[in-house]
Backbone as a ProteinNet text record, in pm:
[ID]
protein_1_A
[PRIMARY]
ADPTSTGESSTTATTSTSSTSGGGAPCKSDDDCGSNQFCDFPDVLCGAGNPGSCAPRPTECNDNEALTFGCDCLEYASPCLAQMAGTDVRGNIIDCD
[TERTIARY]
-2975	-2892.6	-2747.8	-2674.7	-2567.6	-2454	-2403.5	-2262.6	-2158.9	-2155.5	-1999	-2003	-2199.8	-2241	-2295.3	-2322.2	-2345.5	-2209.2	-2079	-1996.4	-1984.8	-2065.2	-2047.2	-2014.4	-1989	-1941.2	-1951.4	-2006	-2060	-1954.4	-1830.3	-1718.5	-1635.1	-1549.4	-1474.3	-1375.1	-1232.4	-1121	-1035.6	-1021	-890.5	-801.8	-793.5	-668.3	-702.4	-617.1	-611	-515.2	-565.1	-448.1	-506.3	-433.7	-486.1	-559.5	-622.4	-718.3	-852.2	-859.6	-975.7	-1053.4	-1138.4	-1295.7	-1426.2	-1413.9	-1495.1	-1611.4	-1696.3	-1831.3	-1825.7	-1738.5	-1685.2	-1687.4	-1702.9	-1669.4	-1540.1	-1495	-1383.5	-1318.3	-1140.7	-1077.3	-955.8	-894	-709.1	-638.3	-731.9	-609.8	-724.4	-672.3	-728.4	-850	-789.9	-900.7	-998	-1000.9	-1183.1	-1270	-1233.3	-1299.8	-1326	-1450.5	-1517.8	-1459.4	-1411.7	-1357.4	-1316.2	-1450.3	-1431.7	-1335.4	-1353.8	-1278.2	-1127.3	-1079	-943.5	-975.2	-873.7	-865.1	-790.3	-828.3	-769.7	-721.9	-639.4	-549.4	-525.3	-534.4	-477.4	-353.2	-331.5	-147.9	-66.2	-76.8	-7.8	78.9	13.9	40.3	46.8	-33.3	-32.4	-140.7	-229.5	-244	-213.1	-1.4	64	-39	-81.7	-247.4	-350	-360.9	-498.8	-607.3	-692.4	-802.9	-831.9	-865.8	-893.8	-1021.1	-1103.2	-1228.1	-1220.5	-1305.5	-1367.4	-1378.9	-1348.5	-1358.8	-1333.2	-1444.2	-1387.2	-1273.1	-1250.4	-1104	-1169.7	-1080	-1094.5	-1145.6	-1180.8	-1205.9	-1098.6	-1068.1	-967.5	-829.9	-737	-633.7	-604.1	-581.6	-472.8	-305.6	-264.7	-119.7	8.7	-80.5	64.8	78	77	77.5	222.7	245	423.1	409.4	472.5	570.5	533.4	509.3	495.9	457.8	434.7	437.6	330.6	272.5	145.7	188.5	81	106.7	154.1	77.2	150	303.4	333	534	532.1	468.9	476.2	514.7	583.9	590.7	431.1	443.6	297.9	333	283.6	313.4	232.7	176.8	51.7	4.6	-41.9	-122.2	-266.3	-294.3	-438.6	-393.5	-319.2	-321.5	-297.7	-209.5	-236.9	-305.5	-469.1	-587.9	-644.9	-646.9	-711.9	-691.9	-530.6	-482.6	-556	-577.9	-684.9	-601.2	-476.1	-413.3	-381.8	-386.3	-344.2	-215	-159.4	-36.2	-46.7	175.3	239.6	326.6	368.3	453.5	524.9	628.8	716.2	833.9	866.3	993.7	929.3	1009.2	925.7	1030.1	931.9	955.5	902.4	946.6	887.3	986	974	1046.2	1069.4
728.9	801.9	828	903.8	944.8	817.3	801.2	683.1	661.9	850.2	842	859.2	828.1	798	685.2	579.6	432.6	396.5	414.9	344.1	283.6	288.7	213.4	334.1	310.3	411.5	377.5	438.4	405.8	457.1	504.3	599.5	446.9	510.9	356.3	467.3	515.5	554.3	466.1	498.6	443.9	495.7	641.1	734.2	836.6	888.9	997.3	1078.6	1214.4	1274.7	1364.8	1414.9	1554.5	1649.1	1703	1821.9	1911.5	1845.4	1853.3	1906.4	1809	1821.6	1912.3	1935.9	2051.2	1914.9	1965.7	1841.5	1787	1759.9	1665.3	1772.5	1722.3	1802.3	1865.5	1998.8	2043.2	1907	1900.4	1880.4	1901.8	1861.7	1927.2	1804.8	1715.2	1527.5	1424.9	1335.5	1209.9	1184.5	1248	1184.3	1243	1344.9	1425.5	1344.9	1263.6	1208.3	1017.2	1005.6	857.9	775.6	652.7	509.6	544.7	487.5	478.9	649.3	775.1	897.1	889.6	989.2	1028.9	1170.1	1262.1	1406.8	1468.4	1506.5	1599.5	1656.1	1697.2	1842.9	1865.7	2034.5	2111.6	2135.1	2056.7	2075.7	1979.6	1869.3	1765	1833.2	1946.9	2013.5	1937.7	1868	1738.9	1817.3	1890.1	1985.4	2181	2179.5	2322	2381.5	2396.4	2543.1	2510.3	2500.7	2466.9	2374.3	2412.9	2275.5	2175.6	2085.7	2011.7	1940.3	1871.2	1798.3	1630.1	1623.8	1458.4	1439.8	1333.4	1249.1	1105.2	1022.6	851.2	805	722.2	650.1	560.3	521.1	476.3	313.5	229.1	64.8	49.5	66.8	18.1	90.9	69.1	124.9	49.1	182.6	97.3	45.5	-55.2	-41.8	24.9	124.3	214.9	288.8	346.4	448.3	500.7	612.6	640.4	623.9	586	532.2	748.1	695.1	867.1	844.2	909.7	939	969	932.6	919.1	1046.4	1133.4	1261.8	1155.7	1069	934.4	927.7	981.1	935.2	828.3	745.5	583.5	626.2	455.2	513.4	426.3	454.7	340.6	307.3	265.3	255.3	330.6	394.6	499.3	641.2	729.9	764.9	744	667.7	555.5	529.9	460.7	296.2	365.7	502.6	555.4	605.5	657.9	751.8	596.8	513.6	387.3	329.9	390.9	281.5	447.9	537.2	646.9	751.1	814.5	896.4	959.6	1107.7	1162.4	1159.5	1243.1	1238.5	1320.5	1310.3	1364.8	1473	1359.6	1371.3	1301.4	1290.5	1197.8	1242.2	1351.4	1360.7	1334.8	1257.6	1230.3	1372.4	1388.7	1581.4	1515.7	1439	1400.7	1413.6	1445.3	1456.3	1303.6
221.7	324.8	306.7	384.3	412.1	440.9	291.8	339.9	447.4	377.9	532.8	701.9	713.4	864.2	878.8	766.1	832.2	779.4	774.5	774.9	629.8	539.3	406.5	342	196.1	93.9	-48.9	-98.2	-261.6	-326.5	-287.2	-417.9	-385	-570	-581.2	-616.9	-574.5	-655.8	-683.1	-838.8	-888.9	-914.1	-918.5	-876.3	-829	-708.2	-598.3	-584.4	-572	-494.1	-420.7	-320.3	-238.6	-361.1	-367.8	-388.3	-276.9	-181.5	-124.3	-157.9	-182.4	-344.3	-273.7	-107.4	-38.5	-30.5	61.3	100.1	211.8	262.5	376.7	466	607.9	725.7	769	815.5	823.9	894	919	975.6	963.2	1099.9	1127.8	1188.6	1153.1	1171	1129.8	1099.1	1071	1115.6	1293.9	1390.6	1385	1329.3	1368.1	1263.5	1187	1035.6	1088.2	1049	1067.1	1012.4	1033	1047.6	913.1	838.6	696.9	577.7	644.4	619.2	662.1	573.7	615.6	562.8	668	632.1	530.8	428.1	295.2	273.5	287.2	317.1	165.9	184.7	41.1	-23.4	-114.2	-156.3	-80.5	-78.8	29.1	152.8	174.2	341.9	490.1	489.3	620.6	724.1	612.5	819.7	783.6	809.1	824.2	791.3	896.5	941.8	875.7	795.6	689	724.7	768.5	733.2	646.5	665.8	545	567.1	483.5	508.4	480	546.8	570.8	421	394.3	277	273.2	205.6	155.2	158.5	254.5	210.4	111.1	-18.5	-123.9	-101.5	-219.5	-132.6	-294.7	-391.4	-448.3	-526.5	-577.5	-640.8	-713	-835.3	-976.7	-902.5	-950.2	-947	-984.2	-1107.5	-1149.8	-1117.2	-941.1	-922	-825	-827.7	-769.8	-589.4	-574.1	-425.7	-324.2	-179.2	-192.1	-39.5	7.1	225.1	264.1	368.8	419.5	546.6	557.2	644.5	812.4	788.9	909.9	945.8	812.4	802.2	733.5	702.2	665.9	504.1	499.6	329	235.9	174	69.4	-76.4	-129	-276.3	-403.9	-274	-408.2	-316.9	-334	-240.3	-213	-319.2	-293.8	-185.8	-181.7	-37.4	55.4	37.3	153.3	228.1	133.1	148.1	208.9	152.5	182.7	327.6	382.2	516.8	637.2	530.8	652.7	624.1	564.6	568.9	444.2	462.6	331.5	249.7	181.4	107.4	133.1	193.2	233.4	97.2	-11.2	-137.6	-163	-222.4	-253.9	-119	-105	-36.9	151.4	215.3	390.9	445.7	478.2	600.8	752.7	817.6	917.8	1054.1	1162.5	1235.7	1335.9
[MASK]
+++++++++++++++++++++++++++++++++++++++++++++++++++++++++++++++++++++++++++++++++++++++++++++++++

């Protein structure tokens, strides 16, 4: 069964970066993905004209990751925690209006 359609995920991420690994449905925002997914954009662009792909939200995160900002313009203790909350990573510098 496809874990993205059942709301369950068998993937556990311990570290994560924005890489758009492919295979997921194309997306332009997190709203285009299922409730247990986020829109994974290439190279911390948060969409900026480039589509991403829906990826499963991590279920676990390491504690030793760097502070970052999500595409939702909120600050997170790590990229993994941003993705767990359902948003991709903007980077270490906030650029929100």
